[in-house]
Each structure stands twice: as C-alpha cells, then as structure tokens.
C-alpha cells in the first residue's frame, strides 16, 4: 500500500516535527499576544477554551504554507484549493472535552481538509485530540456512526511541532485538559476552490480577516509528499 492509499484509507496524517524548531517560541508568543475573550468574537467561543485571533501574523501565515502540509491537504482535497481559516485554540484546565463528531464536507466528500499544528507537547493529560481512523468514508450498508461509542478512538500524543492533517469527515474530538498544562495549537481549514463563493458569505461570522485569494494546486506539492506524511508516522 502506498502512502497516498494509506492516507485516503485512514483519513489523516500525523507529520512529526514538521514545524521548523526555531519557529516555536515566536509562534507561542504570537498565540499568547492575540488571545481574545469569548465575547470579542463575532460568534462567542466556548468558555473552557482560549481562542487566539492571529490570522494576520506573518509567521502563522508562513506556517500554513509549509510545503509538506500543503502536499497532504492537496492530496486529500484532490483539486485546486485555498487557505480558508486559521485560529488559535487551547483547552483550559479541566476544559476542552468534546463529543466525537465530524466537521463535514460541503459539496462533495473530501472538499475540505483541516490541520492542527501543536505549539506544545500534547497527550492524554492535556487535552490531545481523539480520532477514529478510517471513519471518514463509511462502507455501503454500514450503520450510522455512534458518536457515544469511544471503542475505536485513538488519542494522539506527541511533541511541539507536530502537525495533524485530516479529512473533515473523519470522526474526531478534543479532550479534557486534566493537568492544565499548555496545549496551544492552531486549527487551519483548506477548501476546494468551488467553495469560495459560499465561504465569502460566512467568513465575517468567524472573525476571518486574512486575504484568501491565493490558490494552491495539488500537483505543485507532489514532491513534498514523503513517507513522513502517513498515518502513525
């Protein structure tokens, strides 16, 4: 099985240490400097999270364009795409638990890919993401997914600088930050170009300020799709 086949079968890739290590201190500082209270967002955010409005930060924008990251997002989407949104998120002590869910494609399966970039070490003690590998493409006749059933979940663990890239239909969830230690990250959304018109109608509701006119072609990043970009790497 090739890396591409495995990516599409599992629905995600975990890119270990994909962020240049010299960037991490600046990224954490940008996150902390741009935290906004829930009531300062167009739509209030959950009270058990810190949310950072940092889509204008140059280093954040550079991070969203790492070739290896764009290669995996482009492989999942499979057509011309754009950077739609980036937002900082961190579960507070005792907070961050989510029920398993899908973020859902818009017009066709696979037209949106998300990425989480971790600025701190993460694991079961500080709210690491839970995923259900392979849950993004149910088989014909398969019963609906039971979002209360955690038996197939895998809770991720790793180090600052890792990147999780996943199909938005992959079942996943945030977890409770038991220890209250930092678990800063950014959540990025990449969308197929066909979604751009509907994106423009709703971006103000999400507090998006950045320019989203740049376009990316999956073929331009094919050389960056390496064996690092596979599930369980």
C-alpha positions as MATLAB code, in Angstrom:
seq = 'XXXXXXXXXXXXXXXXXXXXXXXXXXXXXXXXXXXXXXXXXXXXXXXXXXXXXXXXXXXXXXXXXXXXXXXXXXXXXXXXXXXXXXXXXXXXXXXXXXXXXXXXXXXXXXXXXXXXXXXXXXXXXXXXXXXXXXXXXXXXXXXXXXXXXXXXXXXXXXXXXXXXXXXXXXXXXXXXXXXXXXXXXXXXXXXXXXXXXXXXXXXXXXXXXXXXXXXXXXXXXXXXXXXXXXXXX';
ca = [
       0.000    0.000    0.000;
       1.371    3.408   -0.934;
       1.454    6.389    1.400;
      -1.323    8.011   -0.629;
      -3.508    4.916   -0.384;
      -2.949    4.757    3.356;
      -3.759    8.450    3.769;
      -7.069    8.053    1.968;
      -7.880    4.828    3.829;
      -7.137    6.244    7.289;
      -8.277    9.821    6.598;
      -5.403   11.549    8.374;
      -1.640   12.014    8.536;
       0.478   12.946   11.529;
       3.569   14.848   10.437;
       6.127   14.547   13.199;
       8.316   17.609   13.855;
       7.213   19.300   10.630;
       7.446   22.835   12.085;
      10.945   24.344   11.896;
      12.131   24.182   15.549;
      13.392   27.765   15.530;
       9.831   28.986   14.936;
       8.143   27.602   18.039;
       8.958   30.372   20.528;
       7.699   33.023   18.122;
       4.534   31.015   17.435;
       3.752   30.641   21.135;
       4.312   34.359   21.686;
       2.002   35.201   18.772;
      -0.677   32.938   20.227;
      -0.484   34.461   23.716;
      -0.445   38.026   22.395;
      -3.607   37.505   20.332;
      -5.913   35.691   22.748;
      -9.374   37.277   22.689;
     -12.157   36.748   25.262;
     -15.196   34.861   24.052;
     -17.359   37.995   23.817;
     -14.890   39.704   21.464;
     -15.583   37.217   18.638;
     -18.466   37.635   16.165;
     -19.824   34.330   17.479;
     -18.940   33.628   21.158;
     -16.429   30.843   21.713;
     -16.590   28.094   24.318;
     -15.703   29.321   27.828;
     -13.410   26.360   28.566;
     -11.005   27.264   25.751;
      -8.599   30.100   24.984;
      -9.013   31.342   21.413;
      -6.430   33.441   19.584;
      -7.172   35.706   16.631;
      -3.871   35.535   14.782;
      -4.551   35.108   11.072;
      -2.622   38.323   10.304;
       0.591   37.125   11.969;
       3.273   36.645    9.264;
       4.809   33.557   10.865;
       1.387   31.945   11.196;
       0.701   32.572    7.519;
       4.090   31.061    6.622;
       3.277   28.052    8.778;
       0.038   27.466    6.874;
       2.085   27.279    3.657;
       4.667   24.675    4.650;
       5.088   22.533    1.500;
       4.655   19.213    3.318;
       1.419   20.441    4.898;
       0.058   21.731    1.581;
       1.024   18.425   -0.045;
      -1.136   16.386    2.344;
      -4.045   18.861    2.269;
      -3.908   18.897   -1.530;
      -3.844   15.115   -1.691;
      -6.966   14.917    0.497;
      -8.869   17.617   -1.414;
      -7.726   16.476   -4.854;
      -8.265   19.745   -6.694;
      -7.310   23.419   -6.636;
      -7.782   24.794   -3.129;
      -7.326   27.816   -0.871;
      -6.435   28.623    2.724;
      -9.780   29.483    4.317;
      -9.209   29.990    8.031;
      -6.681   29.755   10.846;
      -7.470   30.205   14.534;
      -5.605   29.551   17.765;
      -7.142   27.182   20.316;
      -6.130   25.912   23.749;
      -8.204   23.919   26.272;
      -8.169   25.440   29.757;
      -7.583   23.378   32.898;
     -10.499   20.979   33.265;
     -11.958   22.043   29.907;
     -11.740   21.096   26.257;
     -13.760   17.879   26.213;
     -15.827   17.385   23.068;
     -18.129   14.613   21.951;
     -16.949   12.734   18.887;
     -18.127   14.496   15.733;
     -17.450   15.202   12.079;
     -16.859   18.720   10.738;
     -18.464   17.627    7.420;
     -17.703   18.274    3.778;
     -19.719   20.943    1.995;
     -20.436   19.895   -1.591;
     -18.630   16.564   -2.036;
     -16.698   14.160    0.206;
     -13.177   15.460    0.719;
     -13.645   19.069   -0.375;
     -12.272   20.406    2.944;
      -9.177   19.365    4.900;
      -8.263   20.567    8.372;
      -4.898   20.713   10.097;
      -3.908   21.134   13.732;
      -0.408   22.389   14.458;
       0.743   21.824   18.023;
       2.847   24.509   19.700;
       3.279   22.468   22.898;
       3.769   18.797   23.704;
       0.393   17.032   23.793;
      -1.067   13.802   25.139;
      -3.898   12.337   27.239;
      -3.086   14.568   30.227;
      -3.509   17.939   28.493;
      -6.370   17.510   26.053;
      -4.879   15.822   22.989;
      -7.139   15.165   20.010;
      -9.033   11.881   19.729;
      -9.638   10.390   16.272;
     -11.305    7.323   14.770;
      -9.070    6.171   11.877;
     -10.927    5.304    8.697;
     -14.250    6.765    9.875;
     -14.427    9.416    7.130;
     -15.734    7.036    4.448;
     -18.365    4.624    5.804;
     -18.797    1.453    3.795;
     -22.075    0.829    1.904;
     -24.629   -0.575    4.303;
     -22.608    0.357    7.362;
     -24.826    1.596   10.219;
     -24.571    5.285   11.198;
     -21.633    6.063   13.449;
     -22.478    6.113   17.149;
     -20.787    9.254   18.435;
     -21.138    7.983   22.007;
     -19.050    4.898   21.209;
     -15.396    5.556   22.037;
     -14.221    1.974   21.457;
     -12.421    2.763   18.180;
     -10.866    6.055   19.228;
      -7.143    6.706   19.236;
      -5.850    9.561   21.391;
      -2.837   11.231   19.853;
       0.359   12.088   21.678;
       3.479   13.854   20.510;
       5.708   16.879   20.680;
       5.513   20.568   19.872;
       5.999   20.997   16.138;
       3.822   18.054   15.070;
       1.035   18.589   12.530;
      -2.187   16.572   12.251;
      -3.855   16.820    8.819;
      -7.261   15.197    8.370;
     -10.326   14.912    6.172;
     -13.150   16.906    7.796;
     -15.409   13.842    7.694;
     -13.022   11.945    9.987;
     -14.651   11.414   13.391;
     -12.627   13.303   15.990;
     -12.873   15.389   19.171;
     -10.928   17.464   21.644;
     -10.255   16.047   25.110;
     -10.227   17.341   28.650;
      -7.063   19.127   29.799;
      -6.621   17.220   33.034;
      -3.388   18.813   34.215;
      -3.964   22.335   32.924;
      -0.589   22.482   31.192;
      -0.280   24.408   27.935;
      -1.653   22.744   24.804;
      -1.622   25.633   22.375;
      -2.367   24.881   18.730;
      -3.807   26.392   15.598;
      -6.671   24.933   13.606;
      -6.407   25.502    9.839;
      -9.028   24.884    7.153;
      -8.245   24.376    3.464;
     -11.147   24.316    0.995;
     -11.664   23.346   -2.634;
     -11.903   26.402   -4.858;
     -15.547   25.550   -5.660;
     -16.446   26.563   -2.089;
     -15.060   30.081   -2.359;
     -18.365   31.877   -3.070;
     -20.119   30.353   -0.054;
     -17.007   30.962    2.060;
     -17.164   34.697    1.318;
     -20.735   34.823    2.613;
     -19.819   33.479    6.056;
     -16.209   34.491    6.754;
     -17.158   37.614    8.726;
     -19.131   35.458   11.174;
     -15.905   33.643   12.045;
     -13.769   36.740   12.507;
     -11.617   35.989    9.449;
      -9.501   38.964    8.376;
      -6.780   37.460    6.153;
      -6.671   37.533    2.377;
      -7.887   34.215    0.947;
      -7.296   34.906   -2.745;
      -4.194   32.712   -3.136;
      -4.739   29.342   -4.835;
      -2.795   26.106   -4.485;
      -2.522   23.264   -6.994;
      -2.011   19.787   -5.502;
       0.429   18.856   -8.264;
       2.743   21.705   -7.255;
       3.464   19.982   -3.919;
       3.673   16.365   -5.062;
       7.431   16.232   -4.406;
       6.815   17.164   -0.766;
       4.576   14.145   -0.179;
       7.085   11.870    1.569;
       6.933    8.820    3.771;
       6.689   11.157    6.757;
       3.173   12.033    5.604;
       1.440    8.843    6.639;
      -0.788    7.698    9.497;
       1.054    6.681   12.626;
       4.316    8.255   11.473;
];
